[in-house]
Every structure is written in C-alpha cells, then in structure tokens.
Amino acid sequence: MAAMLIRLPFFSGPRTAREMRNVMTDVIQSSSTSWRLPSSQRRVISFRSSVKSVQTSTQVSVPGTSSTREGKVPSSFLRDKKLAPDSDPPSMQDVNLLYQFFDQSTKLVVLTGAGISTECGIPDYRSPNGAYSSGFKPITHQEFLRSSRARRRYWARSYAGWRRFNAAQPSAAHIALSSLEKAGRVNSMITQNVDRLHHRAGSNPVELHGTVYSVICIDCGFSFCRHLFQDQLKALNPKWAEAIESLDYGNRGSDKSFGMKQRPDGDIEIDEKFWEENFHIPTCQKCNGVLKPDVVFFGDNVPKDRADKAIQAAKECDAFLVLGSSVMTMSAFRLVRAAHEAGAATAIVNVGVTRADNFVPLKINARLGEILPRVLHMGSLSVPASR
C-alpha cells in the first residue's frame, strides 16, 4: 500500500485565504476494493476501483445561516429530536458504500426530501414521527382555491409558524452536501423541500415543489417575497400579530400558545377558535387577486418547465442519489425511475421504506446528518463550520 502527500483533490481554481485557513492535508491510501450489498437485497451493486481517502479539515462560510428577521426562537424548540426518526448509526460499510457511489460517478444528480430537514426541527409527513402519524391532513390545492375559510385557516397557521420556521438553520447534512457540490462531486441537485435550507448552506437546487419564501397571485402570476407578505399580514391583523409574537413556547396546551402544534411546510396547527372569525388576508397589489405560497400543494402539478428540467437531469445523469425521501409523490418517484430506466446507478439513503425500494439496488438506512459528514471527511473534507 502506497502513501504520499497530496494537495486537495476535489478543489480546483483559486482559493481565498479564508477558504484555505485551517486546511490540513494528510495522506492518500489506495486499495482495490469491491463493496456489495447484503444478500437480502434483491440486486447486487459492485464498485471496483481505487479508493482514495484524504483527511482534511476546513472552514467554509455558509451564507444566510446567521440572520433571521423575526426574532430568536429557543434552540430546544428547533432541535426537537423527536422530529427525526430513530435509526441506528451508519456502519463503516454504509459509509464506504456511499463514498464509493459519490466517487464512481461523474454526473451525479441528488434528490433530497424532508428527511434532510427533520434534524433542523422541521417535521416531515411520512416517517414514524411525522405529521401523518397523528392524523394530520395537509391542505390540498383544490381546497385552497375553492374555500375562503380554508385560505384563512392556512394563512393564520402559516403566519403563526413562520417565525420558528424561518429560524431553522442548515444541518450538518445540508452543509456536507453543499461542500460535496462545491468540490464537484454533485452535478445537479433537486429538492422536494420548500424550506430554503439548501440555499442557506450555499447550494442552489431546483425546487421541485416551490418555496414558502415566495408568495404568488393565482390570478395574474405576480410574485413577491414572503417577508413582505408577513408584514402585510401583521398590518391587517395587529392584535393577532401581537399575540403570536408573545407565544408561550413552553405550554402548548394553553390559550397563550393558541393550542399550536408544529406541522411541515412552515405552518402550525391552531385551534379553530383562534382564527375563524377575524383574520384578514391581503390581496394582490396588482390585480386584487388571491395570494398563495409559491408551493405545489397536494393535488396540484409541478410547473411543466420545472418538471421538464428535473426529468432531463435524471435521464442524462450517470448516477442518481435519493437522500431523505420516501419518493411517495409521483413527482419525485418518476425522477428516480427515469434515471434507473436510462441506465444510471441509483441509491437511496433514508430512514424507512420508500416507493423505489424494489428496483434501487443500494439502500442505506441512516440519518443524513450522521452519514454525509463522514462521507465528506473520508473523501476529502471534513464538515466546514457554519457561521
């Protein structure tokens, strides 16, 4: 086994002094290795090549992780471990398998789902601890369009949940994935999430289901920043806004807490008596039309140009990796299926079953915040510190 000192292999081009600070290069170890899935899996995937392991550490500035606009929320509320499904720590074999999946690809597409954000305090729908487990049913596109009462309920809940949602910070998984992207190991990223945590970590993925950080008019298509919409809601509902800003985070059953319970996509479940009568919603400043978050609700379709861009990336990649998604929605499932049918290598890292388990050969059951930083450290870089 040969060992030699090298420079950072995953980075090219000039680096600033800040990017280079605290960088340490150790050694590269080469060996011919073949990794195989357990025999219980339906198919076998094998990688045969020289495995490189370089240990370094670095600090990378992550834009957008230090500021929030509407005040601080107790960190214990954001980091509620019950939101992330239980899973055993990833084994060394799991880490090696995932590292080789990254290493062997030259045009890798990554699809992320809610599982990458549960460790940030944002709940999902389908995990054992998800919203569906308590009987929650999200609003549908059709319900939002036809019912002013449904819109009032949605925006009241969303307004109440915004401060906490907006305070969420990227996890170690978001930051590790962004570092792998900057190192050239990820060619394209698609996310089902609407929380913009990838952006705060320095990535710019295709947002398959849109984002709650924009509001759009369903009549004329005018869109604007969610922060401005929050200001409009506050101006129209001053007493409501004052009550929300003094929420009792410690006692979820009290009237002062509005009977709230955190839900995915930025809203909070609130007792009906608190929003049914006197909550007012702004209308479009251009045409007086109905405003909605710029997200794809259940029952709606992904905009064609966005869907086409995602499916093209899936069909043209040589490897497709699903991270933290059960791919139960067709908009996500069709991407991994298209990549598989086009001959790409496919893999999934998720806690629990997925819709694609019967044809994806490499499936790892692990929390992303536990496995992705280890893959990054093994391959070239340790997780950069967020600022």
mmCIF file of N, CA and C in Angstrom, residues 261-363:
data_model
loop_
_atom_site.group_PDB
_atom_site.id
_atom_site.type_symbol
_atom_site.label_atom_id
_atom_site.label_comp_id
_atom_site.label_asym_id
_atom_site.label_seq_id
_atom_site.Cartn_x
_atom_site.Cartn_y
_atom_site.Cartn_z
ATOM 1 N N LYS A 261 -49.459 23.323 17.350
ATOM 2 C CA LYS A 261 -48.622 22.146 17.170
ATOM 3 C C LYS A 261 -47.916 22.286 15.831
ATOM 4 N N GLN A 262 -46.584 22.134 15.831
ATOM 5 C CA GLN A 262 -45.796 22.329 14.610
ATOM 6 C C GLN A 262 -46.194 21.337 13.530
ATOM 7 N N ARG A 263 -46.288 21.826 12.291
ATOM 8 C CA ARG A 263 -46.574 20.985 11.129
ATOM 9 C C ARG A 263 -45.540 21.261 10.038
ATOM 10 N N PRO A 264 -45.435 20.367 9.051
ATOM 11 C CA PRO A 264 -44.475 20.591 7.961
ATOM 12 C C PRO A 264 -44.837 21.822 7.133
ATOM 13 N N ASP A 265 -43.874 22.251 6.324
ATOM 14 C CA ASP A 265 -44.061 23.323 5.344
ATOM 15 C C ASP A 265 -44.345 24.676 5.970
ATOM 16 N N GLY A 266 -43.956 24.855 7.252
ATOM 17 C CA GLY A 266 -43.970 26.179 7.829
ATOM 18 C C GLY A 266 -45.216 26.586 8.571
ATOM 19 N N ASP A 267 -46.248 25.729 8.652
ATOM 20 C CA ASP A 267 -47.432 26.149 9.376
ATOM 21 C C ASP A 267 -47.496 25.496 10.752
ATOM 22 N N ILE A 268 -48.448 25.948 11.534
ATOM 23 C CA ILE A 268 -48.675 25.414 12.874
ATOM 24 C C ILE A 268 -50.160 25.108 12.999
ATOM 25 N N GLU A 269 -50.483 23.975 13.582
ATOM 26 C CA GLU A 269 -51.880 23.642 13.811
ATOM 27 C C GLU A 269 -52.392 24.484 14.976
ATOM 28 N N ILE A 270 -53.482 25.220 14.738
ATOM 29 C CA ILE A 270 -54.022 26.139 15.739
ATOM 30 C C ILE A 270 -55.500 25.834 15.945
ATOM 31 N N ASP A 271 -55.915 25.885 17.185
ATOM 32 C CA ASP A 271 -57.326 25.677 17.486
ATOM 33 C C ASP A 271 -58.191 26.630 16.671
ATOM 34 N N GLU A 272 -59.299 26.105 16.183
ATOM 35 C CA GLU A 272 -60.160 26.834 15.265
ATOM 36 C C GLU A 272 -60.652 28.167 15.829
ATOM 37 N N LYS A 273 -60.892 28.211 17.134
ATOM 38 C CA LYS A 273 -61.453 29.427 17.731
ATOM 39 C C LYS A 273 -60.531 30.640 17.582
ATOM 40 N N PHE A 274 -59.260 30.388 17.292
ATOM 41 C CA PHE A 274 -58.309 31.494 17.239
ATOM 42 C C PHE A 274 -58.215 32.152 15.864
ATOM 43 N N TRP A 275 -58.762 31.536 14.826
ATOM 44 C CA TRP A 275 -58.595 32.127 13.506
ATOM 45 C C TRP A 275 -59.883 32.252 12.703
ATOM 46 N N GLU A 276 -60.958 31.647 13.140
ATOM 47 C CA GLU A 276 -62.128 31.507 12.266
ATOM 48 C C GLU A 276 -62.797 32.843 11.920
ATOM 49 N N GLU A 277 -62.801 33.791 12.846
ATOM 50 C CA GLU A 277 -63.626 34.982 12.624
ATOM 51 C C GLU A 277 -62.884 36.174 12.027
ATOM 52 N N ASN A 278 -61.856 36.644 12.697
ATOM 53 C CA ASN A 278 -61.333 37.976 12.413
ATOM 54 C C ASN A 278 -59.900 38.002 11.893
ATOM 55 N N PHE A 279 -59.559 37.041 11.060
ATOM 56 C CA PHE A 279 -58.224 37.057 10.458
ATOM 57 C C PHE A 279 -58.361 37.505 9.007
ATOM 58 N N HIS A 280 -57.609 38.553 8.632
ATOM 59 C CA HIS A 280 -57.740 39.151 7.302
ATOM 60 C C HIS A 280 -56.513 38.838 6.447
ATOM 61 N N ILE A 281 -56.772 38.554 5.154
ATOM 62 C CA ILE A 281 -55.705 38.166 4.230
ATOM 63 C C ILE A 281 -55.513 39.251 3.177
ATOM 64 N N PRO A 282 -54.271 39.661 2.923
ATOM 65 C CA PRO A 282 -54.028 40.646 1.852
ATOM 66 C C PRO A 282 -54.405 40.062 0.486
ATOM 67 N N THR A 283 -54.697 40.934 -0.451
ATOM 68 C CA THR A 283 -54.917 40.516 -1.837
ATOM 69 C C THR A 283 -53.784 41.057 -2.698
ATOM 70 N N CYS A 284 -53.727 40.607 -3.934
ATOM 71 C CA CYS A 284 -52.654 41.000 -4.843
ATOM 72 C C CYS A 284 -52.667 42.503 -5.086
ATOM 73 N N GLN A 285 -51.508 43.133 -4.962
ATOM 74 C CA GLN A 285 -51.411 44.580 -5.159
ATOM 75 C C GLN A 285 -51.534 44.970 -6.622
ATOM 76 N N LYS A 286 -51.415 43.991 -7.522
ATOM 77 C CA LYS A 286 -51.522 44.279 -8.958
ATOM 78 C C LYS A 286 -52.959 44.136 -9.477
ATOM 79 N N CYS A 287 -53.657 43.060 -9.027
ATOM 80 C CA CYS A 287 -54.972 42.785 -9.606
ATOM 81 C C CYS A 287 -56.051 42.480 -8.578
ATOM 82 N N ASN A 288 -55.689 42.574 -7.281
ATOM 83 C CA ASN A 288 -56.625 42.274 -6.197
ATOM 84 C C ASN A 288 -57.009 40.796 -6.154
ATOM 85 N N GLY A 289 -56.159 39.960 -6.745
ATOM 86 C CA GLY A 289 -56.447 38.531 -6.791
ATOM 87 C C GLY A 289 -56.044 37.801 -5.518
ATOM 88 N N VAL A 290 -56.227 36.486 -5.537
ATOM 89 C CA VAL A 290 -55.961 35.616 -4.388
ATOM 90 C C VAL A 290 -54.475 35.256 -4.341
ATOM 91 N N LEU A 291 -53.893 35.359 -3.171
ATOM 92 C CA LEU A 291 -52.481 35.043 -2.974
ATOM 93 C C LEU A 291 -52.308 33.686 -2.311
ATOM 94 N N LYS A 292 -51.281 32.966 -2.752
ATOM 95 C CA LYS A 292 -50.946 31.678 -2.148
ATOM 96 C C LYS A 292 -49.427 31.567 -2.044
ATOM 97 N N PRO A 293 -48.931 30.708 -1.173
ATOM 98 C CA PRO A 293 -47.483 30.473 -1.166
ATOM 99 C C PRO A 293 -47.082 29.844 -2.489
ATOM 100 N N ASP A 294 -45.887 30.137 -2.951
ATOM 101 C CA ASP A 294 -45.442 29.611 -4.245
ATOM 102 C C ASP A 294 -44.935 28.184 -4.098
ATOM 103 N N VAL A 295 -45.837 27.335 -3.650
ATOM 104 C CA VAL A 295 -45.526 25.922 -3.456
ATOM 105 C C VAL A 295 -46.532 25.075 -4.214
ATOM 106 N N VAL A 296 -46.159 23.834 -4.467
ATOM 107 C CA VAL A 296 -47.063 22.878 -5.098
ATOM 108 C C VAL A 296 -47.800 22.148 -3.979
ATOM 109 N N PHE A 297 -49.053 22.516 -3.758
ATOM 110 C CA PHE A 297 -49.858 21.830 -2.758
ATOM 111 C C PHE A 297 -50.180 20.412 -3.223
ATOM 112 N N PHE A 298 -50.578 19.582 -2.292
ATOM 113 C CA PHE A 298 -51.085 18.258 -2.655
ATOM 114 C C PHE A 298 -52.282 18.437 -3.596
ATOM 115 N N GLY A 299 -52.303 17.650 -4.659
ATOM 116 C CA GLY A 299 -53.365 17.748 -5.647
ATOM 117 C C GLY A 299 -53.053 18.668 -6.804
ATOM 118 N N ASP A 300 -51.934 19.390 -6.731
ATOM 119 C CA ASP A 300 -51.512 20.279 -7.812
ATOM 120 C C ASP A 300 -50.389 19.608 -8.598
ATOM 121 N N ASN A 301 -50.012 20.198 -9.714
ATOM 122 C CA ASN A 301 -48.942 19.669 -10.553
ATOM 123 C C ASN A 301 -47.711 20.557 -10.499
ATOM 124 N N VAL A 302 -46.545 19.952 -10.582
ATOM 125 C CA VAL A 302 -45.309 20.710 -10.699
ATOM 126 C C VAL A 302 -45.339 21.469 -12.025
ATOM 127 N N PRO A 303 -44.994 22.755 -12.035
ATOM 128 C CA PRO A 303 -44.969 23.513 -13.303
ATOM 129 C C PRO A 303 -44.153 22.782 -14.364
ATOM 130 N N LYS A 304 -44.630 22.812 -15.602
ATOM 131 C CA LYS A 304 -44.046 21.996 -16.660
ATOM 132 C C LYS A 304 -42.570 22.280 -16.889
ATOM 133 N N ASP A 305 -42.166 23.553 -16.903
ATOM 134 C CA ASP A 305 -40.764 23.847 -17.176
ATOM 135 C C ASP A 305 -39.867 23.285 -16.074
ATOM 136 N N ARG A 306 -40.331 23.342 -14.838
ATOM 137 C CA ARG A 306 -39.563 22.813 -13.717
ATOM 138 C C ARG A 306 -39.509 21.285 -13.762
ATOM 139 N N ALA A 307 -40.651 20.676 -14.073
ATOM 140 C CA ALA A 307 -40.694 19.215 -14.174
ATOM 141 C C ALA A 307 -39.806 18.728 -15.309
ATOM 142 N N ASP A 308 -39.827 19.438 -16.443
ATOM 143 C CA ASP A 308 -39.007 19.044 -17.594
ATOM 144 C C ASP A 308 -37.515 19.151 -17.265
ATOM 145 N N LYS A 309 -37.139 20.198 -16.552
ATOM 146 C CA LYS A 309 -35.733 20.386 -16.184
ATOM 147 C C LYS A 309 -35.266 19.255 -15.271
ATOM 148 N N ALA A 310 -36.112 18.866 -14.333
ATOM 149 C CA ALA A 310 -35.749 17.803 -13.400
ATOM 150 C C ALA A 310 -35.670 16.450 -14.091
ATOM 151 N N ILE A 311 -36.623 16.157 -14.964
ATOM 152 C CA ILE A 311 -36.625 14.855 -15.634
ATOM 153 C C ILE A 311 -35.472 14.753 -16.625
ATOM 154 N N GLN A 312 -35.105 15.863 -17.241
ATOM 155 C CA GLN A 312 -33.958 15.851 -18.146
ATOM 156 C C GLN A 312 -32.670 15.546 -17.388
ATOM 157 N N ALA A 313 -32.519 16.171 -16.221
ATOM 158 C CA ALA A 313 -31.336 15.894 -15.403
ATOM 159 C C ALA A 313 -31.290 14.427 -14.992
ATOM 160 N N ALA A 314 -32.437 13.865 -14.651
ATOM 161 C CA ALA A 314 -32.493 12.462 -14.239
ATOM 162 C C ALA A 314 -32.118 11.530 -15.385
ATOM 163 N N LYS A 315 -32.570 11.831 -16.578
ATOM 164 C CA LYS A 315 -32.313 10.968 -17.727
ATOM 165 C C LYS A 315 -30.873 11.071 -18.227
ATOM 166 N N GLU A 316 -30.220 12.205 -17.968
ATOM 167 C CA GLU A 316 -28.876 12.421 -18.506
ATOM 168 C C GLU A 316 -27.769 12.109 -17.511
ATOM 169 N N CYS A 317 -28.100 11.815 -16.263
ATOM 170 C CA CYS A 317 -27.061 11.568 -15.261
ATOM 171 C C CYS A 317 -26.512 10.150 -15.373
ATOM 172 N N ASP A 318 -25.340 9.918 -14.765
ATOM 173 C CA ASP A 318 -24.828 8.552 -14.698
ATOM 174 C C ASP A 318 -25.062 7.934 -13.323
ATOM 175 N N ALA A 319 -25.530 8.749 -12.364
ATOM 176 C CA ALA A 319 -25.863 8.245 -11.031
ATOM 177 C C ALA A 319 -26.916 9.150 -10.422
ATOM 178 N N PHE A 320 -27.852 8.543 -9.703
ATOM 179 C CA PHE A 320 -28.966 9.285 -9.099
ATOM 180 C C PHE A 320 -29.083 8.854 -7.652
ATOM 181 N N LEU A 321 -28.977 9.825 -6.737
ATOM 182 C CA LEU A 321 -28.970 9.539 -5.304
ATOM 183 C C LEU A 321 -30.148 10.228 -4.626
ATOM 184 N N VAL A 322 -30.961 9.433 -3.937
ATOM 185 C CA VAL A 322 -32.093 9.955 -3.174
ATOM 186 C C VAL A 322 -31.668 10.082 -1.715
ATOM 187 N N LEU A 323 -31.859 11.254 -1.138
ATOM 188 C CA LEU A 323 -31.475 11.499 0.253
ATOM 189 C C LEU A 323 -32.678 11.982 1.054
ATOM 190 N N GLY A 324 -33.097 11.183 2.021
ATOM 191 C CA GLY A 324 -34.149 11.611 2.933
ATOM 192 C C GLY A 324 -35.519 11.749 2.321
ATOM 193 N N SER A 325 -35.860 10.880 1.403
ATOM 194 C CA SER A 325 -37.181 10.921 0.772
ATOM 195 C C SER A 325 -37.718 9.513 0.587
ATOM 196 N N SER A 326 -39.000 9.364 0.840
ATOM 197 C CA SER A 326 -39.658 8.078 0.560
ATOM 198 C C SER A 326 -40.116 8.019 -0.890
ATOM 199 N N VAL A 327 -39.951 9.093 -1.636
ATOM 200 C CA VAL A 327 -40.380 9.263 -3.036
ATOM 201 C C VAL A 327 -41.790 8.716 -3.272
ATOM 202 N N MET A 328 -42.684 8.962 -2.325
ATOM 203 C CA MET A 328 -44.066 8.514 -2.462
ATOM 204 C C MET A 328 -44.851 9.384 -3.434
ATOM 205 N N THR A 329 -44.478 10.657 -3.557
ATOM 206 C CA THR A 329 -45.164 11.503 -4.530
ATOM 207 C C THR A 329 -44.670 11.158 -5.935
ATOM 208 N N MET A 330 -45.565 11.190 -6.888
ATOM 209 C CA MET A 330 -45.192 10.820 -8.257
ATOM 210 C C MET A 330 -44.140 11.759 -8.825
ATOM 211 N N SER A 331 -44.193 13.039 -8.459
ATOM 212 C CA SER A 331 -43.233 14.000 -8.994
ATOM 213 C C SER A 331 -41.799 13.632 -8.635
ATOM 214 N N ALA A 332 -41.606 12.979 -7.487
ATOM 215 C CA ALA A 332 -40.271 12.535 -7.084
ATOM 216 C C ALA A 332 -39.975 11.125 -7.593
ATOM 217 N N PHE A 333 -40.953 10.246 -7.495
ATOM 218 C CA PHE A 333 -40.756 8.856 -7.912
ATOM 219 C C PHE A 333 -40.386 8.755 -9.385
ATOM 220 N N ARG A 334 -41.029 9.562 -10.205
ATOM 221 C CA ARG A 334 -40.773 9.475 -11.647
ATOM 222 C C ARG A 334 -39.328 9.837 -11.986
ATOM 223 N N LEU A 335 -38.677 10.643 -11.136
ATOM 224 C CA LEU A 335 -37.292 11.035 -11.397
ATOM 225 C C LEU A 335 -36.335 9.869 -11.179
ATOM 226 N N VAL A 336 -36.470 9.197 -10.047
ATOM 227 C CA VAL A 336 -35.577 8.069 -9.780
ATOM 228 C C VAL A 336 -35.865 6.923 -10.741
ATOM 229 N N ARG A 337 -37.135 6.750 -11.105
ATOM 230 C CA ARG A 337 -37.480 5.710 -12.085
ATOM 231 C C ARG A 337 -36.895 6.038 -13.458
ATOM 232 N N ALA A 338 -36.951 7.302 -13.860
ATOM 233 C CA ALA A 338 -36.394 7.700 -15.159
ATOM 234 C C ALA A 338 -34.891 7.487 -15.199
ATOM 235 N N ALA A 339 -34.219 7.833 -14.099
ATOM 236 C CA ALA A 339 -32.768 7.626 -14.042
ATOM 237 C C ALA A 339 -32.428 6.142 -14.134
ATOM 238 N N HIS A 340 -33.163 5.329 -13.409
ATOM 239 C CA HIS A 340 -32.938 3.876 -13.434
ATOM 240 C C HIS A 340 -33.154 3.317 -14.835
ATOM 241 N N GLU A 341 -34.233 3.726 -15.472
ATOM 242 C CA GLU A 341 -34.550 3.211 -16.807
ATOM 243 C C GLU A 341 -33.554 3.692 -17.857
ATOM 244 N N ALA A 342 -32.902 4.823 -17.598
ATOM 245 C CA ALA A 342 -31.893 5.338 -18.527
ATOM 246 C C ALA A 342 -30.522 4.704 -18.302
ATOM 247 N N GLY A 343 -30.423 3.836 -17.306
ATOM 248 C CA GLY A 343 -29.178 3.108 -17.078
ATOM 249 C C GLY A 343 -28.271 3.697 -16.017
ATOM 250 N N ALA A 344 -28.725 4.700 -15.288
ATOM 251 C CA ALA A 344 -27.893 5.308 -14.246
ATOM 252 C C ALA A 344 -27.829 4.399 -13.026
ATOM 253 N N ALA A 345 -26.723 4.467 -12.294
ATOM 254 C CA ALA A 345 -26.653 3.825 -10.986
ATOM 255 C C ALA A 345 -27.577 4.593 -10.045
ATOM 256 N N THR A 346 -28.283 3.871 -9.175
ATOM 257 C CA THR A 346 -29.226 4.523 -8.262
ATOM 258 C C THR A 346 -28.986 4.052 -6.840
ATOM 259 N N ALA A 347 -29.216 4.965 -5.896
ATOM 260 C CA ALA A 347 -29.049 4.634 -4.483
ATOM 261 C C ALA A 347 -29.983 5.507 -3.659
ATOM 262 N N ILE A 348 -30.328 5.016 -2.470
ATOM 263 C CA ILE A 348 -31.218 5.733 -1.555
ATOM 264 C C ILE A 348 -30.620 5.697 -0.160
ATOM 265 N N VAL A 349 -30.602 6.851 0.509
ATOM 266 C CA VAL A 349 -30.306 6.905 1.940
ATOM 267 C C VAL A 349 -31.531 7.505 2.604
ATOM 268 N N ASN A 350 -32.219 6.715 3.396
ATOM 269 C CA ASN A 350 -33.467 7.158 4.009
ATOM 270 C C ASN A 350 -33.778 6.269 5.198
ATOM 271 N N VAL A 351 -34.416 6.823 6.206
ATOM 272 C CA VAL A 351 -34.874 6.020 7.329
ATOM 273 C C VAL A 351 -36.287 5.542 7.017
ATOM 274 N N GLY A 352 -36.435 4.231 6.791
ATOM 275 C CA GLY A 352 -37.741 3.676 6.458
ATOM 276 C C GLY A 352 -37.857 3.294 5.002
ATOM 277 N N VAL A 353 -38.992 2.713 4.666
ATOM 278 C CA VAL A 353 -39.220 2.203 3.323
ATOM 279 C C VAL A 353 -39.463 3.341 2.344
ATOM 280 N N THR A 354 -39.217 3.062 1.060
ATOM 281 C CA THR A 354 -39.501 4.031 0.007
ATOM 282 C C THR A 354 -40.245 3.347 -1.126
ATOM 283 N N ARG A 355 -40.794 4.139 -1.989
ATOM 284 C CA ARG A 355 -41.558 3.617 -3.128
ATOM 285 C C ARG A 355 -40.657 2.960 -4.160
ATOM 286 N N ALA A 356 -39.361 3.264 -4.115
ATOM 287 C CA ALA A 356 -38.429 2.756 -5.125
ATOM 288 C C ALA A 356 -37.575 1.594 -4.624
ATOM 289 N N ASP A 357 -37.874 1.067 -3.459
ATOM 290 C CA ASP A 357 -37.043 0.013 -2.874
ATOM 291 C C ASP A 357 -36.953 -1.243 -3.737
ATOM 292 N N ASN A 358 -37.971 -1.487 -4.541
ATOM 293 C CA ASN A 358 -37.982 -2.745 -5.296
ATOM 294 C C ASN A 358 -37.078 -2.732 -6.520
ATOM 295 N N PHE A 359 -36.552 -1.563 -6.922
ATOM 296 C CA PHE A 359 -35.646 -1.576 -8.074
ATOM 297 C C PHE A 359 -34.335 -0.834 -7.834
ATOM 298 N N VAL A 360 -34.213 -0.089 -6.748
ATOM 299 C CA VAL A 360 -32.946 0.591 -6.443
ATOM 300 C C VAL A 360 -32.037 -0.375 -5.686
ATOM 301 N N PRO A 361 -30.841 -0.671 -6.203
ATOM 302 C CA PRO A 361 -30.010 -1.730 -5.623
ATOM 303 C C PRO A 361 -29.309 -1.359 -4.324
ATOM 304 N N LEU A 362 -28.987 -0.081 -4.134
ATOM 305 C CA LEU A 362 -28.251 0.320 -2.938
ATOM 306 C C LEU A 362 -29.166 1.132 -2.035
ATOM 307 N N LYS A 363 -29.520 0.581 -0.899
ATOM 308 C CA LYS A 363 -30.396 1.253 0.073
ATOM 309 C C LYS A 363 -29.685 1.253 1.424
#
